[in-house]
Short mmCIF file of C-alpha atoms in Angstrom, two decimals:
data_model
loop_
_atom_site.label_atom_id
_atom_site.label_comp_id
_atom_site.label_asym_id
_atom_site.label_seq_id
_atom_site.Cartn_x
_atom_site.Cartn_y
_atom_site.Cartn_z
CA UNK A 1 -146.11 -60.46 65.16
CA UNK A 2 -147.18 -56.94 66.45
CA UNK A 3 -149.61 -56.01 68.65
CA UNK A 4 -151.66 -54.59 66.24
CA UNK A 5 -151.79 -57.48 64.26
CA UNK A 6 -152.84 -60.03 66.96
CA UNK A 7 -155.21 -57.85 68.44
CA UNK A 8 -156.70 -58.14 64.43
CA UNK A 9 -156.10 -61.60 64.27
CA UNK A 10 -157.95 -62.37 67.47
CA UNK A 11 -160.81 -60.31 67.34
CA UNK A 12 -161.27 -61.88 63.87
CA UNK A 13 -160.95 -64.91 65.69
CA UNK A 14 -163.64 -64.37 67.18
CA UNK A 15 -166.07 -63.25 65.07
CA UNK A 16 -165.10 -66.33 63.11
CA UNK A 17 -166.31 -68.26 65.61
CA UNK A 18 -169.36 -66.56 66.78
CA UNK A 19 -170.47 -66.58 62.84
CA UNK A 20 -169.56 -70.12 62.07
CA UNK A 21 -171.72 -71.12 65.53
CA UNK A 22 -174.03 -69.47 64.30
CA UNK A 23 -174.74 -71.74 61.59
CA UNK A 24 -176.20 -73.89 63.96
CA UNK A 25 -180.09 -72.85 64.72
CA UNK A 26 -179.31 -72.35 68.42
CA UNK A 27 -178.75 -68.33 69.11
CA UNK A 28 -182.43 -68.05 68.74
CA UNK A 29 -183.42 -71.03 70.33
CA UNK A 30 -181.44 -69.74 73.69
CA UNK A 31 -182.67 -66.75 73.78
CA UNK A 32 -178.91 -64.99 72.59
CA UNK A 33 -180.61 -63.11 69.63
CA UNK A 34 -182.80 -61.74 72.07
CA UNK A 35 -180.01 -60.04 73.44
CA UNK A 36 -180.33 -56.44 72.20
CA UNK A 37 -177.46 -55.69 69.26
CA UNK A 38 -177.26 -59.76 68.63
CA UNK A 39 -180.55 -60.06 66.56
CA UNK A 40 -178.15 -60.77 63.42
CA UNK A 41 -176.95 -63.60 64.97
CA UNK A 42 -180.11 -65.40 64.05
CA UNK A 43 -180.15 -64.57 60.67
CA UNK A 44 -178.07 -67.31 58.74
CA UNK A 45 -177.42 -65.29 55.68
CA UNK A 46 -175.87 -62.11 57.52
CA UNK A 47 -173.75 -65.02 60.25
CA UNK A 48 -172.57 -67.09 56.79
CA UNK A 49 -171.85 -63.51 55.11
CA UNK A 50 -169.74 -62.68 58.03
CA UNK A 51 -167.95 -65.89 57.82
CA UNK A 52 -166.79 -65.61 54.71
CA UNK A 53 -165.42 -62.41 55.39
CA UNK A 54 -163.78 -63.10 58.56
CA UNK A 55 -162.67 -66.41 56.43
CA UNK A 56 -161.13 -64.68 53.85
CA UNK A 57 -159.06 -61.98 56.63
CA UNK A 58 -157.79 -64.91 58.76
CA UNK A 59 -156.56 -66.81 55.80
CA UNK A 60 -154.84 -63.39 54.22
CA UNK A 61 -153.40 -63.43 57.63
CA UNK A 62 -152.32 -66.68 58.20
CA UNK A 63 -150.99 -66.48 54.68
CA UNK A 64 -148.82 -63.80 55.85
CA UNK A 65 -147.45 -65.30 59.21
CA UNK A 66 -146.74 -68.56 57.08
CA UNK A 67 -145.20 -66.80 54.46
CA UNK A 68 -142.89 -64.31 56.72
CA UNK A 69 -141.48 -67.47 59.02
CA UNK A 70 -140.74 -69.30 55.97
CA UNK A 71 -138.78 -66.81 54.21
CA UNK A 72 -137.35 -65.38 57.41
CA UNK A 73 -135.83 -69.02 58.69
CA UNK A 74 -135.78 -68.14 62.42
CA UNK A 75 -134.04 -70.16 64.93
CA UNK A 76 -136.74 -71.59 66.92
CA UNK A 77 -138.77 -74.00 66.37
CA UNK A 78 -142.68 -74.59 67.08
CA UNK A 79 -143.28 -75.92 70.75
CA UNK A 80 -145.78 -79.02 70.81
CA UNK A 81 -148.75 -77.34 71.41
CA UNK A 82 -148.41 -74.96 68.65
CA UNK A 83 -148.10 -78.26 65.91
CA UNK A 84 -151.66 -79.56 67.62
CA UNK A 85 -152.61 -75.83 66.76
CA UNK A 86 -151.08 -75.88 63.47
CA UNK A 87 -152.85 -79.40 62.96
CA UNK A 88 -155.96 -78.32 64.05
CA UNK A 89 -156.39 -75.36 61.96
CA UNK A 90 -155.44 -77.18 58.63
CA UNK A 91 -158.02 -79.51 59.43
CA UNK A 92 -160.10 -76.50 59.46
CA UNK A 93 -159.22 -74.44 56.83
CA UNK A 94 -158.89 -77.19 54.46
CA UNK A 95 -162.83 -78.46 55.63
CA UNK A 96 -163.67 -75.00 54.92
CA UNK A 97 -162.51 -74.59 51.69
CA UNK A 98 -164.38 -77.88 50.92
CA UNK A 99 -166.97 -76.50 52.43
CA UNK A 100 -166.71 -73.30 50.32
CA UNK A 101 -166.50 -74.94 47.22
CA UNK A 102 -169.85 -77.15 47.81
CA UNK A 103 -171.34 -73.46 48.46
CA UNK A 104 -170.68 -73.31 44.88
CA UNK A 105 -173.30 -73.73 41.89
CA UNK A 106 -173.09 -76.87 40.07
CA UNK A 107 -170.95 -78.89 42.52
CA UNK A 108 -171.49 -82.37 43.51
CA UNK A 109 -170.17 -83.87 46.79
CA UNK A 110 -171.35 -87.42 48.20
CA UNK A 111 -173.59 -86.57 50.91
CA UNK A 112 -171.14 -88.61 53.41
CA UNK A 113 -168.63 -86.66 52.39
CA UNK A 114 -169.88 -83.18 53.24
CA UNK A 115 -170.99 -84.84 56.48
CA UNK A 116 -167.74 -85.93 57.45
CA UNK A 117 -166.37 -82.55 56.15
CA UNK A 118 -169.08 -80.58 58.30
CA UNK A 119 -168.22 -82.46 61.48
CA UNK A 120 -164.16 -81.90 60.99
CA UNK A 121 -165.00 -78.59 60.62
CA UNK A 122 -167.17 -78.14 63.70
CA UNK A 123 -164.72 -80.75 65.86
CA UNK A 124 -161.57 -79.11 64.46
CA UNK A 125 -162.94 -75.41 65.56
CA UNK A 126 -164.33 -76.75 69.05
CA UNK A 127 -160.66 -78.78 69.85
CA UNK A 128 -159.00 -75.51 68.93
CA UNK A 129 -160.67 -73.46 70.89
CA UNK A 130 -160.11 -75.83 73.81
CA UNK A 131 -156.72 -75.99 73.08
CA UNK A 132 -156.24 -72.43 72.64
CA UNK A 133 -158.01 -71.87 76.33
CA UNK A 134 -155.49 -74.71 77.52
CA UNK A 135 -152.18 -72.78 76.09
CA UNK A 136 -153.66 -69.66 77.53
CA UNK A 137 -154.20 -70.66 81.08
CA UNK A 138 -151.30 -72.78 81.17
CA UNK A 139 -148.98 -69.93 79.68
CA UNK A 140 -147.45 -72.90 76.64
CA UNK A 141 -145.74 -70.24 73.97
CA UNK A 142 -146.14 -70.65 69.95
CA UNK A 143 -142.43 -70.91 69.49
CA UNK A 144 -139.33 -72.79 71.69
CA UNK A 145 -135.71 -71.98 71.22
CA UNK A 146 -133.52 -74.67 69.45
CA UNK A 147 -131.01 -75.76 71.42
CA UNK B 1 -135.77 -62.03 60.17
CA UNK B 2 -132.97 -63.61 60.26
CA UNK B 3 -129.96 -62.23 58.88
CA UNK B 4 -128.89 -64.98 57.87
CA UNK B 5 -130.81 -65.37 55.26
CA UNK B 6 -129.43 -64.91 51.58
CA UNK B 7 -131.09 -63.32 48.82
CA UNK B 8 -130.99 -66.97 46.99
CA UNK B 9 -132.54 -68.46 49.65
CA UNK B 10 -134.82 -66.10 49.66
CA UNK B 11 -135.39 -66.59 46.00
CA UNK B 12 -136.02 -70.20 46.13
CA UNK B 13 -138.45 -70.31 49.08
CA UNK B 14 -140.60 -67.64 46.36
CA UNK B 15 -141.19 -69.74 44.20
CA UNK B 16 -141.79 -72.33 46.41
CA UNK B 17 -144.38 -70.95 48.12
CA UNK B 18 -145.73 -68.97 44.47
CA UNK B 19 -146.45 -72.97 43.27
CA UNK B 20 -148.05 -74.18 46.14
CA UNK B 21 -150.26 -71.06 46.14
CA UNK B 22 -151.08 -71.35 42.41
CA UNK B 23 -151.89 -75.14 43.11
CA UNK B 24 -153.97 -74.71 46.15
CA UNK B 25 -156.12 -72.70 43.83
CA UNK B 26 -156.35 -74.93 40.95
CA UNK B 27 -157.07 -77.49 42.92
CA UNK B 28 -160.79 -76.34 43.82
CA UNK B 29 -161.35 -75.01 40.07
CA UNK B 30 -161.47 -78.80 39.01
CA UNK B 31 -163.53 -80.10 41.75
CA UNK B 32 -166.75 -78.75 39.99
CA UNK B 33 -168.08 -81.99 38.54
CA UNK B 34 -171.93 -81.25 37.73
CA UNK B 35 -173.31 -79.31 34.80
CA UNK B 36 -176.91 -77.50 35.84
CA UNK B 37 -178.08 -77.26 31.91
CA UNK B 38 -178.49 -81.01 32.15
CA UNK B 39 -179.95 -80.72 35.81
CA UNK B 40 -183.55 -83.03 35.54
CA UNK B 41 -186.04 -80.13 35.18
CA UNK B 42 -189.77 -80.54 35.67
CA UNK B 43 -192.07 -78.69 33.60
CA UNK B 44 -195.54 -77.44 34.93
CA UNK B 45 -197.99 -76.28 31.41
CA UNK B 46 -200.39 -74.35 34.15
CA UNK B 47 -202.65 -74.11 31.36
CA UNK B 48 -203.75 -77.66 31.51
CA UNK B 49 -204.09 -78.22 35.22
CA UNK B 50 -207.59 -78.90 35.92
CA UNK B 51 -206.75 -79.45 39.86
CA UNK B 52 -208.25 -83.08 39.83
CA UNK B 53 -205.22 -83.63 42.38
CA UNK B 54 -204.75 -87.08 41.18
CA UNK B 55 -200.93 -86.00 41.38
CA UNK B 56 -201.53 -85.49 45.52
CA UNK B 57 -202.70 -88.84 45.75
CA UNK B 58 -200.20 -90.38 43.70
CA UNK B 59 -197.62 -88.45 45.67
CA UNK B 60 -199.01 -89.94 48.80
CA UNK B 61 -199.31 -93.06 48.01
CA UNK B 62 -195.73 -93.66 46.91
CA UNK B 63 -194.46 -92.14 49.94
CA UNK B 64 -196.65 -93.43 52.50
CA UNK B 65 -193.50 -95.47 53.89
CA UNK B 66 -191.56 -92.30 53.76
CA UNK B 67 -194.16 -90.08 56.30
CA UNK B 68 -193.07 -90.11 59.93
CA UNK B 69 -194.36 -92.16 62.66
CA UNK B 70 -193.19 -90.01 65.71
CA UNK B 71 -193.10 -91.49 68.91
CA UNK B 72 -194.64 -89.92 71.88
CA UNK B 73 -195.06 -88.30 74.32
CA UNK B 74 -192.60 -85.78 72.85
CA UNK B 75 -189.91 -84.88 74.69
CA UNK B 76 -190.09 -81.55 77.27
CA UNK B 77 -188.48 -78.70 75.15
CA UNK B 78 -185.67 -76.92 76.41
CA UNK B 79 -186.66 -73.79 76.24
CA UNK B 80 -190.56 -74.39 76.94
CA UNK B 81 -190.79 -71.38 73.45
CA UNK B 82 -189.35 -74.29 71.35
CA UNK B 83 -192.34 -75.29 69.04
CA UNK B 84 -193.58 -78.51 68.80
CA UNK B 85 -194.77 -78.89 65.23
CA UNK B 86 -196.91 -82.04 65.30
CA UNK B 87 -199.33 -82.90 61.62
CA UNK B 88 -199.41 -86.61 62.86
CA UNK B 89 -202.77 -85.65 64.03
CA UNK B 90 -204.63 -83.69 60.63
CA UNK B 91 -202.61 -86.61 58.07
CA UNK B 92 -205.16 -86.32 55.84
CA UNK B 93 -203.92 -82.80 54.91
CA UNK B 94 -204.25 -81.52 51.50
CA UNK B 95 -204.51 -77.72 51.55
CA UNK B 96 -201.11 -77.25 52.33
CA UNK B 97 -197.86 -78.69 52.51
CA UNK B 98 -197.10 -80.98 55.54
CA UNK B 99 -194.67 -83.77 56.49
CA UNK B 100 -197.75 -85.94 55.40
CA UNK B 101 -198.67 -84.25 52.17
CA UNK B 102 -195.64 -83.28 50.00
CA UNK B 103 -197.81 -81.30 46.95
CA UNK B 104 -200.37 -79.24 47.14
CA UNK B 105 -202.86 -77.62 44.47
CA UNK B 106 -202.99 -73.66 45.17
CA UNK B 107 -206.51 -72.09 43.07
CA UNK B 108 -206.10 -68.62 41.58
CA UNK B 109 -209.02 -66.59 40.76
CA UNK B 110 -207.99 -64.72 37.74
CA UNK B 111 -209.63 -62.58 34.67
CA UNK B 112 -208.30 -64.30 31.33
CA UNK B 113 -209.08 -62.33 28.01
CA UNK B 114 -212.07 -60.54 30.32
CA UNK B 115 -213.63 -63.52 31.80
CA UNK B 116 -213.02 -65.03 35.03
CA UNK B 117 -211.10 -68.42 35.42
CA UNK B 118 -209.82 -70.57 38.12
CA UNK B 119 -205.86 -71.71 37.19
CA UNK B 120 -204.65 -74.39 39.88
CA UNK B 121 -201.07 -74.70 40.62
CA UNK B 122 -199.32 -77.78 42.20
CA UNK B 123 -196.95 -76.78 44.22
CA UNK B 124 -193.83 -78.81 46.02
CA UNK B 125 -189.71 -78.27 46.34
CA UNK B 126 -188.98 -76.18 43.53
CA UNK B 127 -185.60 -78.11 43.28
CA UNK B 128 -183.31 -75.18 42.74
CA UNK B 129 -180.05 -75.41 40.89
CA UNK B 130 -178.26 -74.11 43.77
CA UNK B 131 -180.16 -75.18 46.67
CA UNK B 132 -179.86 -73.13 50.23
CA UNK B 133 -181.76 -75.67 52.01
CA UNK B 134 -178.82 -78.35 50.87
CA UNK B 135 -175.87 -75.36 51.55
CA UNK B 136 -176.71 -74.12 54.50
CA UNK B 137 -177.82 -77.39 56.50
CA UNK B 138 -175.03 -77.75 59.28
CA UNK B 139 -175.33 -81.36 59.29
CA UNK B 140 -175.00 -82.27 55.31
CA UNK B 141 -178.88 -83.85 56.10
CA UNK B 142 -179.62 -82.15 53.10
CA UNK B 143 -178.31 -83.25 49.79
CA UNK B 144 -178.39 -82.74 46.34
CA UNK B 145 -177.64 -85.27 43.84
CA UNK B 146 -175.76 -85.38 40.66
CA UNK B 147 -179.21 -84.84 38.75
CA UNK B 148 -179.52 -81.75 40.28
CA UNK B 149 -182.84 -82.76 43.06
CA UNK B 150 -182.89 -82.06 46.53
CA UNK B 151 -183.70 -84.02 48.92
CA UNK B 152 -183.67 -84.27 53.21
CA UNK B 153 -181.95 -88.19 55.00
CA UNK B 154 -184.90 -88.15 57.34
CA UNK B 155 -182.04 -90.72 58.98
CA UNK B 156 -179.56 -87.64 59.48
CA UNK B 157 -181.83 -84.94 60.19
CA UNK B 158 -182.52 -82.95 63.51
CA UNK B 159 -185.32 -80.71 62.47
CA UNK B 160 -183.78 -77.60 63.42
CA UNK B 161 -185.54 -75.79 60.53
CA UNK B 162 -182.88 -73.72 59.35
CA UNK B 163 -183.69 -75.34 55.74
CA UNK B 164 -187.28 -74.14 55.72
CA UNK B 165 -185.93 -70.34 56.79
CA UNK B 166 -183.01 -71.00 54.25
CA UNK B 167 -185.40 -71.75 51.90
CA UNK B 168 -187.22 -68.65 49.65
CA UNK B 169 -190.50 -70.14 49.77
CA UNK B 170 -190.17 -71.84 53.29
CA UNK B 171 -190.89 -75.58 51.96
CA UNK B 172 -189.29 -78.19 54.18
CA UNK B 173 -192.41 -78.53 56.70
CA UNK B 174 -190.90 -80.11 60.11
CA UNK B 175 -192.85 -83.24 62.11
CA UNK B 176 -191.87 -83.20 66.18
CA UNK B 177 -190.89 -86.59 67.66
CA UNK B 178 -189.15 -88.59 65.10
CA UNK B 179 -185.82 -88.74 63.79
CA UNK B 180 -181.81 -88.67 65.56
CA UNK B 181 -182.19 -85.55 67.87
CA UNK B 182 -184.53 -88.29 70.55
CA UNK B 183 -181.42 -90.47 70.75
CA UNK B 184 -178.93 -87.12 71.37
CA UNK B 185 -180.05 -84.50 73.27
CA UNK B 186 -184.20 -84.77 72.92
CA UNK B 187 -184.53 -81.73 75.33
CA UNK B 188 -181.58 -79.41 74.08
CA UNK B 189 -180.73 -79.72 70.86
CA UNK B 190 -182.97 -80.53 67.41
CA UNK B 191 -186.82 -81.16 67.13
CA UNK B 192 -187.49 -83.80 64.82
CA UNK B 193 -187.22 -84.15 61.14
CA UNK B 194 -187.99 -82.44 58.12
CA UNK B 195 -190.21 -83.37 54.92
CA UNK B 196 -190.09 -82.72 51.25
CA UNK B 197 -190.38 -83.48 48.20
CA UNK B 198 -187.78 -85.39 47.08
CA UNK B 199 -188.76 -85.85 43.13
CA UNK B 200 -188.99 -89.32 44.17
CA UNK B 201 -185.31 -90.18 43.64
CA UNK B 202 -185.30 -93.96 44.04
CA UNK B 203 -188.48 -93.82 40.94
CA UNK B 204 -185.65 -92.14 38.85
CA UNK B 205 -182.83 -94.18 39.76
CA UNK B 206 -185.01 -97.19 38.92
CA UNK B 207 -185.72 -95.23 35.64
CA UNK B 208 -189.19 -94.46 36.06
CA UNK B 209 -190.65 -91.03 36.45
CA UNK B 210 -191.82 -88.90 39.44
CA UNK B 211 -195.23 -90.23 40.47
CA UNK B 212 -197.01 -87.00 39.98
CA UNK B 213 -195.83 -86.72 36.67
CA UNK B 214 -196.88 -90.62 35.69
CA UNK B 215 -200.35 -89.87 37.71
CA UNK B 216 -201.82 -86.56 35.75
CA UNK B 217 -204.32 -87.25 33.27
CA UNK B 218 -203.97 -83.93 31.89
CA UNK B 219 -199.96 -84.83 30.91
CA UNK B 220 -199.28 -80.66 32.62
CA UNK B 221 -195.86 -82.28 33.15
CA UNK B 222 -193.06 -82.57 31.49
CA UNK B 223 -189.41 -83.82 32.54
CA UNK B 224 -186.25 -83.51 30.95
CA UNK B 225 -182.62 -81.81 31.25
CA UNK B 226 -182.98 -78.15 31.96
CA UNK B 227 -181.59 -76.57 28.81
CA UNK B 228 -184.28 -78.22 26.90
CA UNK B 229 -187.03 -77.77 29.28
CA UNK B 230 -186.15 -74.29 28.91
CA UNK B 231 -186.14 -74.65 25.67
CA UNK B 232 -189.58 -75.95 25.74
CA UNK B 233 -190.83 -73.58 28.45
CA UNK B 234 -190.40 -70.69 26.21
CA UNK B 235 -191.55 -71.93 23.02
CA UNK B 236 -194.78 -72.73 25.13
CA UNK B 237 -195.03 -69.52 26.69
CA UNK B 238 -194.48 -67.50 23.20
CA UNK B 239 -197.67 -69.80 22.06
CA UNK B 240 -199.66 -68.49 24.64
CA UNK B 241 -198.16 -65.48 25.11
CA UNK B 242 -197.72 -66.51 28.86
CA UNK B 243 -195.18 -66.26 31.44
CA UNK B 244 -192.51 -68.53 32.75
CA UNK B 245 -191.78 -69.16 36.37
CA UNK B 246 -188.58 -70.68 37.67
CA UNK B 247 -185.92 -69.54 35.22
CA UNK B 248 -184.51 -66.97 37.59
CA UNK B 249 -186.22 -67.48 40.83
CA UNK B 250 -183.55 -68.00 43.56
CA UNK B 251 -180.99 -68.08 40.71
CA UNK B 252 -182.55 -70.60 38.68
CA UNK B 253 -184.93 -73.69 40.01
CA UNK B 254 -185.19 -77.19 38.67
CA UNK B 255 -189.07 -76.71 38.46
CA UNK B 256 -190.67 -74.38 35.56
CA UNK B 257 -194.00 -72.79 35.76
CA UNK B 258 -195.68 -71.97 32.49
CA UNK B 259 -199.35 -69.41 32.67
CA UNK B 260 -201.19 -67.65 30.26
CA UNK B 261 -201.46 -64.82 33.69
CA UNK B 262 -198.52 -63.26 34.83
CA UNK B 263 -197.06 -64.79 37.97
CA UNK B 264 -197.70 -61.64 40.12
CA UNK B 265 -201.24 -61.98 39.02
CA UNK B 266 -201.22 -65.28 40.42
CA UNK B 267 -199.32 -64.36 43.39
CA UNK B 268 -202.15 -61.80 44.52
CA UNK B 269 -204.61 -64.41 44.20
CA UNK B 270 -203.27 -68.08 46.32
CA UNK B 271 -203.88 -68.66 49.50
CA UNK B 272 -199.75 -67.66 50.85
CA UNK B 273 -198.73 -68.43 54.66
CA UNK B 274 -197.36 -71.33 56.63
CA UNK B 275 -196.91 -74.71 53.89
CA UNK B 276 -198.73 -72.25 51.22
CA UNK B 277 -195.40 -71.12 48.82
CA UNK B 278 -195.61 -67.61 47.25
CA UNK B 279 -195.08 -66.74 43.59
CA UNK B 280 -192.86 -63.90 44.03
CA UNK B 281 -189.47 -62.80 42.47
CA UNK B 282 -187.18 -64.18 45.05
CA UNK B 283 -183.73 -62.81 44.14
CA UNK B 284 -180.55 -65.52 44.24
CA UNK B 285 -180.13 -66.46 48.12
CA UNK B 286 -176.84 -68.19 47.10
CA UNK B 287 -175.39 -65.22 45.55
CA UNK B 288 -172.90 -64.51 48.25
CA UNK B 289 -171.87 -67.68 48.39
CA UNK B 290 -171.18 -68.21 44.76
CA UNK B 291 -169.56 -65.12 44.52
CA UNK B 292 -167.53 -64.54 47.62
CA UNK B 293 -166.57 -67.72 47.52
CA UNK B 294 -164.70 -67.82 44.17
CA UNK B 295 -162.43 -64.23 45.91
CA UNK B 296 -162.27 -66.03 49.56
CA UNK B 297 -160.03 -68.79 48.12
CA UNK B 298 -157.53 -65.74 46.52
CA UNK B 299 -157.33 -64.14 50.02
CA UNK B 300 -154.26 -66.71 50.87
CA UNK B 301 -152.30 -65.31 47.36
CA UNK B 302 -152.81 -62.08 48.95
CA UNK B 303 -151.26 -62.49 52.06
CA UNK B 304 -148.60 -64.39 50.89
CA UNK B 305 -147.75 -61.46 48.17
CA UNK B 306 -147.61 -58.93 50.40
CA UNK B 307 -145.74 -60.72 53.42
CA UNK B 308 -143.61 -61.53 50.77
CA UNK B 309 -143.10 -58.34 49.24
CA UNK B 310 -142.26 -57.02 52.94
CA UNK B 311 -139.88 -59.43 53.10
CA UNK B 312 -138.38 -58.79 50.10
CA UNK B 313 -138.25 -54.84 50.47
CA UNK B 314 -136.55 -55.22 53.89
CA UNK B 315 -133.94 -57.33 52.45
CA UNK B 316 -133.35 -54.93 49.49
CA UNK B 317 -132.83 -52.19 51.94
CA UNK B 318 -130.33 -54.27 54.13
CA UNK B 319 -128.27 -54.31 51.22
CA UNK B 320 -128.13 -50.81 50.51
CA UNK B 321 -126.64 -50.70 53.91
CA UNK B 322 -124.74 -53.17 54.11
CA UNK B 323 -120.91 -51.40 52.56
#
C-alpha cells in the first residue's frame, strides 16, 4: 500500500464516518453545525449523499487491496487484530449494502430486520473505530510474518 | 507480489474472484420483492369534499388508543435549545396536524368557471412509494409494509424528527415525553415520539378499510392498487378537465389528489406552515438513493478490475524480462 493511497483511504475514512454519524439528528442538536464550514452536516440529504460516495471509494478500494493480496499470495499472514478488523468491516459493508438496497424503490424488508441491520451497522462502525484507535496506540501491525 | 506466483495461479484466482464479484451483485438484484403498481393507493375526488370533517372524527376515534399519554414533568433538555414539542395540552386540535389529530381539512378560496368557491382538502401522510421518512430513520422506527403504507412503532421511536425534515411536506408531528428515549438517555439523546397517519394498518389487515374512507358521506375516497387508481385518477380528471396530485410528487405517493383548480392554485390559497402540508411540486427526495445506489454496489467490480489488471500487466512485463 503506498502512501498516497492510505492517506486516500483514511481521509475517506473519515468522511465516511463523519457522514454516516451524521445520520443521526445530533450535529445540530450539539451545536457542531453551528460550527462555521459544518452547516452541511445537518442536512441529511447532503451527509447521506456523501456517504454514498465515500461508500462507493472505500469499497473500490478495499476491492483493490483484497484483490492485489489475493492474486499476489504474500508470505505473511494477517496478525489477530487485523481479522477483528477484517470481521468488523464485513459486518459493515455487508449491513450497508442491505442498507443500500432498502434505500431502493419497491423493496420490502421486515421492520426487525432493518433494525437489527441499522444497529450492526452503527455497532460494527463504533467497535472499529475503537479498535482501530486500540491498534494505533498500541502500535499492533495489519500483517505478521509466517514463520 | 510475490514472485512466486505463476501465471496459472494467477489465472485461477481471476476467475475466482470474477464469480464472486458477479454473485455479490446478483445477489441484491433479487432481493427486490414488492411491486409499487399494486401499492394500496387512496384516491381523494376533491370535487366532492364538502369539509363536513366526519373523516377527522372518524380518524380520531379509531386511534384514540394510539395518541400519546406523555408522562411528566419532561425531562431537562440537554441542550436547554432542544424543543419541547408538547400538543397534550390543545388535544382537541383540528386545524392542523398534531400527534392528537392525524387529518386535517385545509379550505381554498378559489374562482371556478368565474365564480368563487371554497374546495376543502383532507390532508394526512401522503404514503409515498418510496418513503424518506421510512429510509432515512436511523433506527428502522419507521416502516413500510408490503402494501406500500408508512407507518412510525411509536414503541421504537425517539422523536428525533429527522422523519418530519426528511419528509417533503414535513408530516410526522412529534409529542415530548413519551416513548423509549425516557428509559435511555431522557436528557441527551431523543425527545419523544412521532405521529402519523398510518392508513390504519391493523383496519386493512383485518380487511376493512381506512376509517376516513368508511366515514365520508360524500364517498371523495376511493382505495385500490395504484395502477388502477391511476387509472381512475385520470379518467376523472379528463371528465372534469382537472388536475391530478400525487402521481409524481416526491417520485410518486400512495395518495392521489383529483381538482377541477390546478394544484398551484390551491397551493396559493391553504393555510401552509407548521402541521399545514403544501401543495407544491416537490421533486423525488429519494432520487440519489435510488440511483446511486444501483452504481455504489458496481464500485467493488471496479476495484477489483483494475487491481487486477495491475496485477496482471506487472506480471506480463516480468516475463518479457525474464530470458
Amino acid at each position: 500500500m503506498t502512501p498516497l493511497f492510505r492517506i486516500l483511504f483514511r481521509v475517506n475514512m473519515l468522511c465516511l464516518a463523519l457522514s454516516g454519524v451524521g445520520h443521526m439528528p445530533i450535529f445540530k442538536r450539539y451545536y457542531i453545525a453551528d460550527i462555521p464550514g459544518l452547516a452541511w452536516l445537518a442536512k441529511f440529504h447532503i451527509t447521506l449523499t456523501l456517504h454514498y460516495l465515500t461508500a462507493a471509494l472505500f469499497l473500490a478500494l478495499v476491492a483493490w487491496i483484497v484483490t492485489t493480496r489475493w492474486l499476489s499470495a504474500p508470505d505473511d499472514r494477517l496478525s489477530p487484530v487485523a481479522q477483528v478488523k477484517t470481521g468488523l468491516y464485513l459486518a459493515i459493508i455487508a449491513s450497508g449494502a442491505l442498507l443500500v438496497i432498502k434505500n431502493l424503490k419497491g423493496i420490502y424488508m421486515p421492520p426487525h430486520g432493518i433494525t437489527l441491520i441499522d444497529l450492526v451497522h452503527l455497532m460494527g462502525a463504533f467497535a472499529l473505530g475503537l479498535t482501530a484507535l486500540a491498534a494505533r496506540i498500541k502500535r499492533w501491525p495489519w500483517i505478521t510474518p509466517v514463520h | 507480489m510475490n514472485p512466486i506466483l505463476s501465471r496459472r495461479t494467477f489465472l485461477k484466482r481471476s476467475v475466482l474472484t470474477a464469480t464472486t464479484a458477479a454473485v455479490a451483485t446478483a445477489l441484491p438484484a433479487n432481493a427486490e420483492a414488492a411491486d409499487p403498481s399494486g401499492y394500496l393507493t387512496t384516491l381523494f375526488d376533491l370535487s366532492r369534499c364538502v369539509g363536513c370533517g366526519e373523516c377527522v372524527t372518524a380518524c380520531r376515534e379509531i386511534h384514540e388508543g394510539d395518541v400519546p399519554q406523555p408522562k411528566r414533568p419532561f425531562p431537562t433538555m440537554i441542550p436547554a435549545r432542544v424543543p419541547v414539542e408538547d400538543f397534550s395540552q390543545n388535544q382537541e386540535e383540528e386545524e392542523r396536524l398534531t400527534p392528537y389529530n392525524w387529518l386535517t381539512i385545509q379550505e381554498a378560496s378559489v374562482e371556478v368557471n368565474g365564480e368563487e368557491q371554497t374546495l376543502y382538502i383532507p390532508r394526512r401522510c401522503m404514503h409515498c412509494i418510496n418513503p424518506p421518512c421510512v429510509k432515512l430513520c436511523p433506527w428502522g422506527a419507521a416502516v413500510q409494509e408490503k402494501n406500500g403504507l408508512s407507518r412510525i412503532n411509536d414503541a421504537l421511536c425517539l422523536g428525533g424528527a429527522k422523519c418530519r425534515a426528511a419528509c417533503p411536506w414535513h408530516i410526522p408531528q412529534r409529542q415530548t415525553g413519551v416513548g423509549l428515549y425516557l428509559d435511555i438517555l431522557p436528557s441527551l439523546a431523543g425527545n419523544g415520539v412521532m405521529y402519523k397517519c398510518d392508513r390504519c394498518h391493523n383496519r386493512l389487515k383485518a380487511g376493512e378499510n381506512p376509517a376516513c374512507i368508511d366515514a365520508c358521506p360524500e364517498g371523495v375516497q376511493s382505495i385500490g392498487p395504484r395502477e388502477a387508481m391511476v387509472k381512475k385518477a385520470k379518467a376523472l380528471a379528463t371528465e372534469m378537465n382537472g388536475y391530478i396530485y400525487g402521481l409524481d410528487e416526491n417520485g410518486g405517493t400512495t395518495t392521489l389528489y383529483v381538482s377541477p383548480v390546478p394544484f398551484h392554485r390551491l397551493n396559493e390559497a391553504i393555510d401552509k406552515g407548521p402541521g399545514c402540508p403544501d401543495l407544491a411540486p416537490h421533486k423525488n427526495s429519494m432520487a440519489m438513493a435510488e440511483n446511486v445506489g444501483k452504481a455504489l454496489l458496481l464500485a467493488p467490480i471496479a476495484g477489483m478490475a483494475a487491481a487486477a489488471g495491475r496485477i496482471f500487466l506487472t506480471l506480463k512485463h516480468a516475463s518479457k524480462e525474464t530470458p
